[in-house]
Amino acid sequence: MTILDTIIAHKRQEVATRQSLVPVKLLEQSFYMPAQPLSLRRYLLRDDLSGIIAEFKRKSPSKGIINAHAPVERTTLGYMQAGASALSVLTDTEFFGGKNEDLTTARRFNFCPILRKDFVVDEYQIIEAKSLGADAVLLIAAVLSGEEVLRLGRLAKSLGLEVLLEIHNAEELDKTLHPDAVSLVGVNNRNLHDFSVSLDTSGELAQRIPDEYVKVTESGLSTAADIEALRAVGYRGFLMGETFMRHSRPEKACAALVQQLRATEAVTLL
């Protein structure tokens, strides 16, 4: 099995366990259930923000431990103050070192959209995301059928959540893209089989994604030049985690990059 197969098999068991411990009726009592989520789509389209979706991630299967000690509150608040458009918070524990409490902590201290980054395989996780205070959820085309994306996406939208559909190639895009389910399309530049990363993946798929969807590029971004190059071909969202998290103060790394972007934009306007 690939690492993705292993993750999904474990996730299905994990979700079944959580459902038995915390049924949907309890999730529905959350303070966040009646709240109106913020629009990730709108924040990424704002010209006064960077378009960066700054991610809080402790580890990954490909990199191992990235940053085990960064505090959620200081890091995520620092991301927002630095000029990030939105936050992404990993809640998978087994493979990424995250937890649901990371998202609820980020929600308490931030007033920008928060993407719950996890491996969604069941409707329960959509309702759970809303109960944690998330504004958007990730659906991964590599592990879901077109019918599953449609069903999960419609549930998310009924709760006011936006859906970021993650794809790796044109086949996944054609199989799962549906206007009733998806608001944003994210191109993951990481090859799931060998973990290699190429920004060319986003470049090649840019024109395949209809303009009605906000385009997001994920993985491998590290410089202002990367962002500017992909912005030029239509991307408005730039999901960045490891680039920031490998620093002792991730929020300062984010601030430095945003400053570089603003300096570049200022020169362009001259």
PDB file of C-alpha atoms in Angstrom:
ATOM      1  CA  MET A   1       0.000   0.000   0.000  1.00  0.00           C
ATOM      2  CA  THR A   2       1.043   3.604  -0.584  1.00  0.00           C
ATOM      3  CA  ILE A   3       1.316   5.969   2.374  1.00  0.00           C
ATOM      4  CA  LEU A   4      -1.987   7.508   1.281  1.00  0.00           C
ATOM      5  CA  ASP A   5      -3.671   4.091   1.402  1.00  0.00           C
ATOM      6  CA  THR A   6      -2.292   3.600   4.906  1.00  0.00           C
ATOM      7  CA  ILE A   7      -3.516   7.011   6.041  1.00  0.00           C
ATOM      8  CA  ILE A   8      -7.024   6.462   4.680  1.00  0.00           C
ATOM      9  CA  ALA A   9      -7.349   2.981   6.210  1.00  0.00           C
ATOM     10  CA  HIS A  10      -6.329   4.390   9.589  1.00  0.00           C
ATOM     11  CA  LYS A  11      -8.650   7.381   9.156  1.00  0.00           C
ATOM     12  CA  ARG A  12     -11.695   5.205   8.575  1.00  0.00           C
ATOM     13  CA  GLN A  13     -11.028   3.349  11.842  1.00  0.00           C
ATOM     14  CA  GLU A  14     -10.361   6.606  13.668  1.00  0.00           C
ATOM     15  CA  VAL A  15     -13.604   8.203  12.482  1.00  0.00           C
ATOM     16  CA  ALA A  16     -15.638   5.148  13.473  1.00  0.00           C
ATOM     17  CA  THR A  17     -14.158   5.350  16.964  1.00  0.00           C
ATOM     18  CA  ARG A  18     -14.848   9.074  17.298  1.00  0.00           C
ATOM     19  CA  GLN A  19     -18.434   8.623  16.159  1.00  0.00           C
ATOM     20  CA  SER A  20     -19.016   6.094  18.920  1.00  0.00           C
ATOM     21  CA  LEU A  21     -17.530   8.435  21.536  1.00  0.00           C
ATOM     22  CA  VAL A  22     -18.920  11.770  20.310  1.00  0.00           C
ATOM     23  CA  PRO A  23     -22.132  11.270  18.321  1.00  0.00           C
ATOM     24  CA  VAL A  24     -23.415  13.860  15.871  1.00  0.00           C
ATOM     25  CA  LYS A  25     -26.018  15.077  18.362  1.00  0.00           C
ATOM     26  CA  LEU A  26     -23.215  16.220  20.648  1.00  0.00           C
ATOM     27  CA  LEU A  27     -21.364  17.925  17.779  1.00  0.00           C
ATOM     28  CA  GLU A  28     -24.532  19.817  16.938  1.00  0.00           C
ATOM     29  CA  GLN A  29     -24.483  21.413  20.398  1.00  0.00           C
ATOM     30  CA  SER A  30     -21.226  23.212  19.632  1.00  0.00           C
ATOM     31  CA  PHE A  31     -21.108  26.993  19.980  1.00  0.00           C
ATOM     32  CA  TYR A  32     -19.945  27.198  16.345  1.00  0.00           C
ATOM     33  CA  MET A  33     -22.789  25.265  14.718  1.00  0.00           C
ATOM     34  CA  PRO A  34     -25.171  28.248  14.290  1.00  0.00           C
ATOM     35  CA  ALA A  35     -22.338  30.664  13.425  1.00  0.00           C
ATOM     36  CA  GLN A  36     -21.899  31.965   9.874  1.00  0.00           C
ATOM     37  CA  PRO A  37     -18.475  30.841   8.568  1.00  0.00           C
ATOM     38  CA  LEU A  38     -16.113  33.272   6.866  1.00  0.00           C
ATOM     39  CA  SER A  39     -15.589  32.887   3.127  1.00  0.00           C
ATOM     40  CA  LEU A  40     -12.171  31.540   2.208  1.00  0.00           C
ATOM     41  CA  ARG A  41     -12.950  32.332  -1.403  1.00  0.00           C
ATOM     42  CA  ARG A  42     -13.620  36.021  -0.699  1.00  0.00           C
ATOM     43  CA  TYR A  43     -10.536  36.445   1.468  1.00  0.00           C
ATOM     44  CA  LEU A  44      -8.294  34.983  -1.237  1.00  0.00           C
ATOM     45  CA  LEU A  45      -9.743  37.372  -3.787  1.00  0.00           C
ATOM     46  CA  ARG A  46      -9.066  40.441  -1.638  1.00  0.00           C
ATOM     47  CA  ASP A  47      -6.411  42.657  -3.209  1.00  0.00           C
ATOM     48  CA  ASP A  48      -5.283  44.014   0.161  1.00  0.00           C
ATOM     49  CA  LEU A  49      -4.141  40.597   1.367  1.00  0.00           C
ATOM     50  CA  SER A  50      -1.360  38.280   0.233  1.00  0.00           C
ATOM     51  CA  GLY A  51      -3.365  35.250  -0.884  1.00  0.00           C
ATOM     52  CA  ILE A  52      -1.259  33.098   1.440  1.00  0.00           C
ATOM     53  CA  ILE A  53      -3.001  30.300   3.331  1.00  0.00           C
ATOM     54  CA  ALA A  54      -0.536  29.863   6.191  1.00  0.00           C
ATOM     55  CA  GLU A  55      -0.500  26.357   7.595  1.00  0.00           C
ATOM     56  CA  PHE A  56       0.096  25.080  11.102  1.00  0.00           C
ATOM     57  CA  LYS A  57       1.690  21.629  10.721  1.00  0.00           C
ATOM     58  CA  ARG A  58       3.925  19.810  13.194  1.00  0.00           C
ATOM     59  CA  LYS A  59       5.093  16.915  11.009  1.00  0.00           C
ATOM     60  CA  SER A  60       4.389  15.035   7.786  1.00  0.00           C
ATOM     61  CA  PRO A  61       4.981  11.516   6.433  1.00  0.00           C
ATOM     62  CA  SER A  62       7.485  12.836   3.885  1.00  0.00           C
ATOM     63  CA  LYS A  63       9.462  15.186   6.173  1.00  0.00           C
ATOM     64  CA  GLY A  64       9.005  13.708   9.635  1.00  0.00           C
ATOM     65  CA  ILE A  65       9.055  16.207  12.516  1.00  0.00           C
ATOM     66  CA  ILE A  66       9.004  19.764  11.156  1.00  0.00           C
ATOM     67  CA  ASN A  67       8.289  21.798  14.286  1.00  0.00           C
ATOM     68  CA  ALA A  68       7.076  20.082  17.439  1.00  0.00           C
ATOM     69  CA  HIS A  69       7.174  23.105  19.708  1.00  0.00           C
ATOM     70  CA  ALA A  70       5.562  26.095  17.965  1.00  0.00           C
ATOM     71  CA  PRO A  71       2.527  27.254  19.991  1.00  0.00           C
ATOM     72  CA  VAL A  72      -0.754  27.333  18.087  1.00  0.00           C
ATOM     73  CA  GLU A  73      -1.950  30.640  19.533  1.00  0.00           C
ATOM     74  CA  ARG A  74       1.189  32.682  18.845  1.00  0.00           C
ATOM     75  CA  THR A  75       1.871  31.114  15.466  1.00  0.00           C
ATOM     76  CA  THR A  76      -1.597  31.409  13.956  1.00  0.00           C
ATOM     77  CA  LEU A  77      -2.228  34.887  15.341  1.00  0.00           C
ATOM     78  CA  GLY A  78       1.191  35.907  14.010  1.00  0.00           C
ATOM     79  CA  TYR A  79       0.292  34.505  10.596  1.00  0.00           C
ATOM     80  CA  MET A  80      -2.840  36.651  10.472  1.00  0.00           C
ATOM     81  CA  GLN A  81      -1.044  39.761  11.702  1.00  0.00           C
ATOM     82  CA  ALA A  82       1.659  39.172   9.088  1.00  0.00           C
ATOM     83  CA  GLY A  83      -0.897  39.494   6.293  1.00  0.00           C
ATOM     84  CA  ALA A  84      -1.879  35.902   5.528  1.00  0.00           C
ATOM     85  CA  SER A  85      -5.308  35.693   3.923  1.00  0.00           C
ATOM     86  CA  ALA A  86      -6.311  32.543   5.775  1.00  0.00           C
ATOM     87  CA  LEU A  87      -5.113  29.705   7.976  1.00  0.00           C
ATOM     88  CA  SER A  88      -4.848  25.983   7.395  1.00  0.00           C
ATOM     89  CA  VAL A  89      -4.734  23.762  10.461  1.00  0.00           C
ATOM     90  CA  LEU A  90      -3.809  20.067  10.332  1.00  0.00           C
ATOM     91  CA  THR A  91      -6.021  18.029  12.655  1.00  0.00           C
ATOM     92  CA  ASP A  92      -4.711  14.549  11.794  1.00  0.00           C
ATOM     93  CA  THR A  93      -2.822  13.150  14.789  1.00  0.00           C
ATOM     94  CA  GLU A  94      -1.263   9.890  13.643  1.00  0.00           C
ATOM     95  CA  PHE A  95       0.582  11.165  10.571  1.00  0.00           C
ATOM     96  CA  PHE A  96       0.753  14.953  10.991  1.00  0.00           C
ATOM     97  CA  GLY A  97       0.866  15.450  14.755  1.00  0.00           C
ATOM     98  CA  GLY A  98      -2.224  17.652  14.800  1.00  0.00           C
ATOM     99  CA  LYS A  99      -5.384  17.562  16.870  1.00  0.00           C
ATOM    100  CA  ASN A 100      -8.857  19.064  16.842  1.00  0.00           C
ATOM    101  CA  GLU A 101      -7.899  21.356  19.706  1.00  0.00           C
ATOM    102  CA  ASP A 102      -5.353  23.057  17.441  1.00  0.00           C
ATOM    103  CA  LEU A 103      -8.182  24.303  15.256  1.00  0.00           C
ATOM    104  CA  THR A 104     -10.410  25.437  18.118  1.00  0.00           C
ATOM    105  CA  THR A 105      -7.458  27.300  19.624  1.00  0.00           C
ATOM    106  CA  ALA A 106      -6.731  29.005  16.295  1.00  0.00           C
ATOM    107  CA  ARG A 107     -10.416  29.908  15.990  1.00  0.00           C
ATOM    108  CA  ARG A 108     -10.487  31.620  19.388  1.00  0.00           C
ATOM    109  CA  PHE A 109      -7.652  33.969  18.470  1.00  0.00           C
ATOM    110  CA  ASN A 110      -8.219  34.678  14.780  1.00  0.00           C
ATOM    111  CA  PHE A 111     -10.760  36.456  12.604  1.00  0.00           C
ATOM    112  CA  CYS A 112      -9.776  35.095   9.202  1.00  0.00           C
ATOM    113  CA  PRO A 113     -11.021  31.945   7.435  1.00  0.00           C
ATOM    114  CA  ILE A 114      -9.661  28.624   8.713  1.00  0.00           C
ATOM    115  CA  LEU A 115      -9.350  25.547   6.527  1.00  0.00           C
ATOM    116  CA  ARG A 116      -9.571  22.247   8.355  1.00  0.00           C
ATOM    117  CA  LYS A 117      -6.842  20.140   6.770  1.00  0.00           C
ATOM    118  CA  ASP A 118      -7.545  16.445   7.194  1.00  0.00           C
ATOM    119  CA  PHE A 119      -8.429  13.345   5.226  1.00  0.00           C
ATOM    120  CA  VAL A 120     -12.208  13.460   4.888  1.00  0.00           C
ATOM    121  CA  VAL A 121     -13.835  10.103   4.208  1.00  0.00           C
ATOM    122  CA  ASP A 122     -17.156  10.453   6.027  1.00  0.00           C
ATOM    123  CA  GLU A 123     -19.997  12.950   6.536  1.00  0.00           C
ATOM    124  CA  TYR A 124     -19.223  12.931  10.253  1.00  0.00           C
ATOM    125  CA  GLN A 125     -15.975  14.819   9.616  1.00  0.00           C
ATOM    126  CA  ILE A 126     -17.831  17.599   7.791  1.00  0.00           C
ATOM    127  CA  ILE A 127     -20.156  18.160  10.748  1.00  0.00           C
ATOM    128  CA  GLU A 128     -17.184  17.864  13.094  1.00  0.00           C
ATOM    129  CA  ALA A 129     -15.309  20.539  11.137  1.00  0.00           C
ATOM    130  CA  LYS A 130     -18.206  22.981  11.590  1.00  0.00           C
ATOM    131  CA  SER A 131     -18.378  22.154  15.308  1.00  0.00           C
ATOM    132  CA  LEU A 132     -14.671  22.993  15.679  1.00  0.00           C
ATOM    133  CA  GLY A 133     -15.068  26.431  14.120  1.00  0.00           C
ATOM    134  CA  ALA A 134     -13.707  25.711  10.644  1.00  0.00           C
ATOM    135  CA  ASP A 135     -14.805  27.802   7.668  1.00  0.00           C
ATOM    136  CA  ALA A 136     -13.698  25.411   4.917  1.00  0.00           C
ATOM    137  CA  VAL A 137     -12.841  21.753   4.466  1.00  0.00           C
ATOM    138  CA  LEU A 138     -10.461  19.886   2.195  1.00  0.00           C
ATOM    139  CA  LEU A 139     -11.689  17.089  -0.064  1.00  0.00           C
ATOM    140  CA  ILE A 140      -8.929  15.061  -1.735  1.00  0.00           C
ATOM    141  CA  ALA A 141      -9.802  13.763  -5.196  1.00  0.00           C
ATOM    142  CA  ALA A 142      -7.176  11.018  -4.962  1.00  0.00           C
ATOM    143  CA  VAL A 143      -9.178   9.241  -2.258  1.00  0.00           C
ATOM    144  CA  LEU A 144     -12.771  10.106  -3.177  1.00  0.00           C
ATOM    145  CA  SER A 145     -15.024   9.285  -6.091  1.00  0.00           C
ATOM    146  CA  GLY A 146     -16.902  11.993  -7.962  1.00  0.00           C
ATOM    147  CA  GLU A 147     -20.098  10.876  -6.218  1.00  0.00           C
ATOM    148  CA  GLU A 148     -18.444  11.122  -2.803  1.00  0.00           C
ATOM    149  CA  VAL A 149     -17.119  14.613  -3.518  1.00  0.00           C
ATOM    150  CA  LEU A 150     -20.598  15.702  -4.577  1.00  0.00           C
ATOM    151  CA  ARG A 151     -22.255  14.218  -1.478  1.00  0.00           C
ATOM    152  CA  LEU A 152     -19.696  15.527   1.003  1.00  0.00           C
ATOM    153  CA  GLY A 153     -19.472  18.891  -0.723  1.00  0.00           C
ATOM    154  CA  ARG A 154     -23.217  19.416  -0.681  1.00  0.00           C
ATOM    155  CA  LEU A 155     -23.304  18.639   3.037  1.00  0.00           C
ATOM    156  CA  ALA A 156     -20.488  21.106   3.651  1.00  0.00           C
ATOM    157  CA  LYS A 157     -22.268  23.829   1.696  1.00  0.00           C
ATOM    158  CA  SER A 158     -25.516  23.181   3.596  1.00  0.00           C
ATOM    159  CA  LEU A 159     -23.571  24.006   6.766  1.00  0.00           C
ATOM    160  CA  GLY A 160     -22.091  27.160   5.260  1.00  0.00           C
ATOM    161  CA  LEU A 161     -18.637  25.647   4.771  1.00  0.00           C
ATOM    162  CA  GLU A 162     -16.675  26.099   1.567  1.00  0.00           C
ATOM    163  CA  VAL A 163     -14.895  23.190  -0.112  1.00  0.00           C
ATOM    164  CA  LEU A 164     -11.327  23.184  -1.374  1.00  0.00           C
ATOM    165  CA  LEU A 165     -10.994  20.279  -3.786  1.00  0.00           C
ATOM    166  CA  GLU A 166      -7.416  19.019  -3.942  1.00  0.00           C
ATOM    167  CA  ILE A 167      -6.223  17.479  -7.199  1.00  0.00           C
ATOM    168  CA  HIS A 168      -2.904  16.178  -8.492  1.00  0.00           C
ATOM    169  CA  ASN A 169      -3.672  15.765 -12.185  1.00  0.00           C
ATOM    170  CA  ALA A 170      -6.233  16.436 -14.919  1.00  0.00           C
ATOM    171  CA  GLU A 171      -7.880  13.034 -14.488  1.00  0.00           C
ATOM    172  CA  GLU A 172      -8.760  13.804 -10.865  1.00  0.00           C
ATOM    173  CA  LEU A 173     -10.064  17.213 -11.885  1.00  0.00           C
ATOM    174  CA  ASP A 174     -12.358  15.795 -14.556  1.00  0.00           C
ATOM    175  CA  LYS A 175     -13.567  13.031 -12.235  1.00  0.00           C
ATOM    176  CA  THR A 176     -14.540  15.109  -9.215  1.00  0.00           C
ATOM    177  CA  LEU A 177     -15.129  18.771 -10.107  1.00  0.00           C
ATOM    178  CA  HIS A 178     -18.765  19.761  -9.544  1.00  0.00           C
ATOM    179  CA  PRO A 179     -20.180  23.287  -9.086  1.00  0.00           C
ATOM    180  CA  ASP A 180     -22.700  22.090  -6.482  1.00  0.00           C
ATOM    181  CA  ALA A 181     -19.891  20.829  -4.263  1.00  0.00           C
ATOM    182  CA  VAL A 182     -16.751  22.856  -4.832  1.00  0.00           C
ATOM    183  CA  SER A 183     -15.805  26.529  -4.408  1.00  0.00           C
ATOM    184  CA  LEU A 184     -12.033  26.340  -4.742  1.00  0.00           C
ATOM    185  CA  VAL A 185      -9.636  23.994  -6.533  1.00  0.00           C
ATOM    186  CA  GLY A 186      -6.229  23.278  -5.061  1.00  0.00           C
ATOM    187  CA  VAL A 187      -3.420  21.774  -7.114  1.00  0.00           C
ATOM    188  CA  ASN A 188      -1.032  19.766  -4.966  1.00  0.00           C
ATOM    189  CA  ASN A 189       2.439  19.904  -6.503  1.00  0.00           C
ATOM    190  CA  ARG A 190       3.589  16.860  -4.547  1.00  0.00           C
ATOM    191  CA  ASN A 191       3.647  13.485  -6.289  1.00  0.00           C
ATOM    192  CA  LEU A 192       1.867  11.027  -3.984  1.00  0.00           C
ATOM    193  CA  HIS A 193       3.955   8.092  -5.135  1.00  0.00           C
ATOM    194  CA  ASP A 194       7.506   9.370  -4.646  1.00  0.00           C
ATOM    195  CA  PHE A 195       6.881  12.648  -2.732  1.00  0.00           C
ATOM    196  CA  SER A 196       8.756  14.669  -5.355  1.00  0.00           C
ATOM    197  CA  VAL A 197       7.528  18.249  -5.799  1.00  0.00           C
ATOM    198  CA  SER A 198       7.262  20.315  -8.969  1.00  0.00           C
ATOM    199  CA  LEU A 199       5.552  23.686  -9.331  1.00  0.00           C
ATOM    200  CA  ASP A 200       5.154  22.824 -13.003  1.00  0.00           C
ATOM    201  CA  THR A 201       2.142  20.748 -11.934  1.00  0.00           C
ATOM    202  CA  SER A 202       0.261  23.914 -11.011  1.00  0.00           C
ATOM    203  CA  GLY A 203       1.447  25.635 -14.154  1.00  0.00           C
ATOM    204  CA  GLU A 204       0.254  22.818 -16.375  1.00  0.00           C
ATOM    205  CA  LEU A 205      -3.180  22.534 -14.737  1.00  0.00           C
ATOM    206  CA  ALA A 206      -3.946  26.249 -14.430  1.00  0.00           C
ATOM    207  CA  GLN A 207      -5.803  26.506 -17.726  1.00  0.00           C
ATOM    208  CA  ARG A 208      -7.725  23.290 -17.087  1.00  0.00           C
ATOM    209  CA  ILE A 209      -9.489  24.746 -14.040  1.00  0.00           C
ATOM    210  CA  PRO A 210     -12.556  26.825 -14.988  1.00  0.00           C
ATOM    211  CA  ASP A 211     -12.339  30.494 -13.993  1.00  0.00           C
ATOM    212  CA  GLU A 212     -15.441  30.216 -11.785  1.00  0.00           C
ATOM    213  CA  TYR A 213     -13.314  28.419  -9.175  1.00  0.00           C
ATOM    214  CA  VAL A 214     -10.660  30.152  -7.107  1.00  0.00           C
ATOM    215  CA  LYS A 215      -7.355  28.461  -7.905  1.00  0.00           C
ATOM    216  CA  VAL A 216      -5.056  27.453  -5.063  1.00  0.00           C
ATOM    217  CA  THR A 217      -1.564  26.004  -5.368  1.00  0.00           C
ATOM    218  CA  GLU A 218      -0.206  23.724  -2.650  1.00  0.00           C
ATOM    219  CA  SER A 219       3.208  22.300  -1.677  1.00  0.00           C
ATOM    220  CA  GLY A 220       6.693  23.381  -2.711  1.00  0.00           C
ATOM    221  CA  LEU A 221       6.174  27.142  -2.523  1.00  0.00           C
ATOM    222  CA  SER A 222       9.021  28.917  -0.771  1.00  0.00           C
ATOM    223  CA  THR A 223       9.693  32.342  -2.296  1.00  0.00           C
ATOM    224  CA  ALA A 224       7.925  35.503  -3.401  1.00  0.00           C
ATOM    225  CA  ALA A 225       9.024  34.658  -6.944  1.00  0.00           C
ATOM    226  CA  ASP A 226       7.136  31.336  -6.743  1.00  0.00           C
ATOM    227  CA  ILE A 227       3.974  33.152  -5.744  1.00  0.00           C
ATOM    228  CA  GLU A 228       4.322  35.842  -8.396  1.00  0.00           C
ATOM    229  CA  ALA A 229       4.911  33.270 -11.136  1.00  0.00           C
ATOM    230  CA  LEU A 230       1.818  31.273 -10.227  1.00  0.00           C
ATOM    231  CA  ARG A 231      -0.285  34.375  -9.649  1.00  0.00           C
ATOM    232  CA  ALA A 232       0.531  35.328 -13.254  1.00  0.00           C
ATOM    233  CA  VAL A 233      -1.193  32.157 -14.522  1.00  0.00           C
ATOM    234  CA  GLY A 234      -4.342  32.610 -12.438  1.00  0.00           C
ATOM    235  CA  TYR A 235      -3.706  31.378  -8.901  1.00  0.00           C
ATOM    236  CA  ARG A 236      -5.099  33.457  -6.029  1.00  0.00           C
ATOM    237  CA  GLY A 237      -4.389  31.110  -3.115  1.00  0.00           C
ATOM    238  CA  PHE A 238      -0.952  29.901  -1.990  1.00  0.00           C
ATOM    239  CA  LEU A 239      -0.996  27.238   0.704  1.00  0.00           C
ATOM    240  CA  MET A 240       2.312  27.210   2.565  1.00  0.00           C
ATOM    241  CA  GLY A 241       3.223  25.176   5.625  1.00  0.00           C
ATOM    242  CA  GLU A 242       6.682  23.650   5.728  1.00  0.00           C
ATOM    243  CA  THR A 243       8.348  26.842   4.438  1.00  0.00           C
ATOM    244  CA  PHE A 244       7.164  28.630   7.572  1.00  0.00           C
ATOM    245  CA  MET A 245       7.013  25.804  10.111  1.00  0.00           C
ATOM    246  CA  ARG A 246      10.643  24.754   9.716  1.00  0.00           C
ATOM    247  CA  HIS A 247      11.601  28.070  11.362  1.00  0.00           C
ATOM    248  CA  SER A 248      11.615  28.468  15.147  1.00  0.00           C
ATOM    249  CA  ARG A 249       9.185  31.381  14.724  1.00  0.00           C
ATOM    250  CA  PRO A 250       6.974  30.427  11.758  1.00  0.00           C
ATOM    251  CA  GLU A 251       4.975  33.628  11.955  1.00  0.00           C
ATOM    252  CA  LYS A 252       8.123  35.718  11.455  1.00  0.00           C
ATOM    253  CA  ALA A 253       9.033  33.697   8.365  1.00  0.00           C
ATOM    254  CA  CYS A 254       5.543  34.404   7.034  1.00  0.00           C
ATOM    255  CA  ALA A 255       5.883  38.128   7.775  1.00  0.00           C
ATOM    256  CA  ALA A 256       9.219  38.279   5.938  1.00  0.00           C
ATOM    257  CA  LEU A 257       7.714  36.651   2.838  1.00  0.00           C
ATOM    258  CA  VAL A 258       4.692  38.956   2.852  1.00  0.00           C
ATOM    259  CA  GLN A 259       7.039  41.944   3.056  1.00  0.00           C
ATOM    260  CA  GLN A 260       8.949  40.631   0.044  1.00  0.00           C
ATOM    261  CA  LEU A 261       5.694  40.279  -1.879  1.00  0.00           C
ATOM    262  CA  ARG A 262       4.655  43.823  -1.042  1.00  0.00           C
ATOM    263  CA  ALA A 263       8.043  45.164  -2.056  1.00  0.00           C
ATOM    264  CA  THR A 264       7.775  43.353  -5.377  1.00  0.00           C
ATOM    265  CA  GLU A 265       4.277  44.693  -5.959  1.00  0.00           C
ATOM    266  CA  ALA A 266       5.401  48.230  -5.133  1.00  0.00           C
ATOM    267  CA  VAL A 267       8.205  48.027  -7.698  1.00  0.00           C
ATOM    268  CA  THR A 268       5.763  46.722 -10.292  1.00  0.00           C
ATOM    269  CA  LEU A 269       3.495  49.723  -9.759  1.00  0.00           C
ATOM    270  CA  LEU A 270       6.328  52.222 -10.323  1.00  0.00           C
TER     271      LEU A 270
END
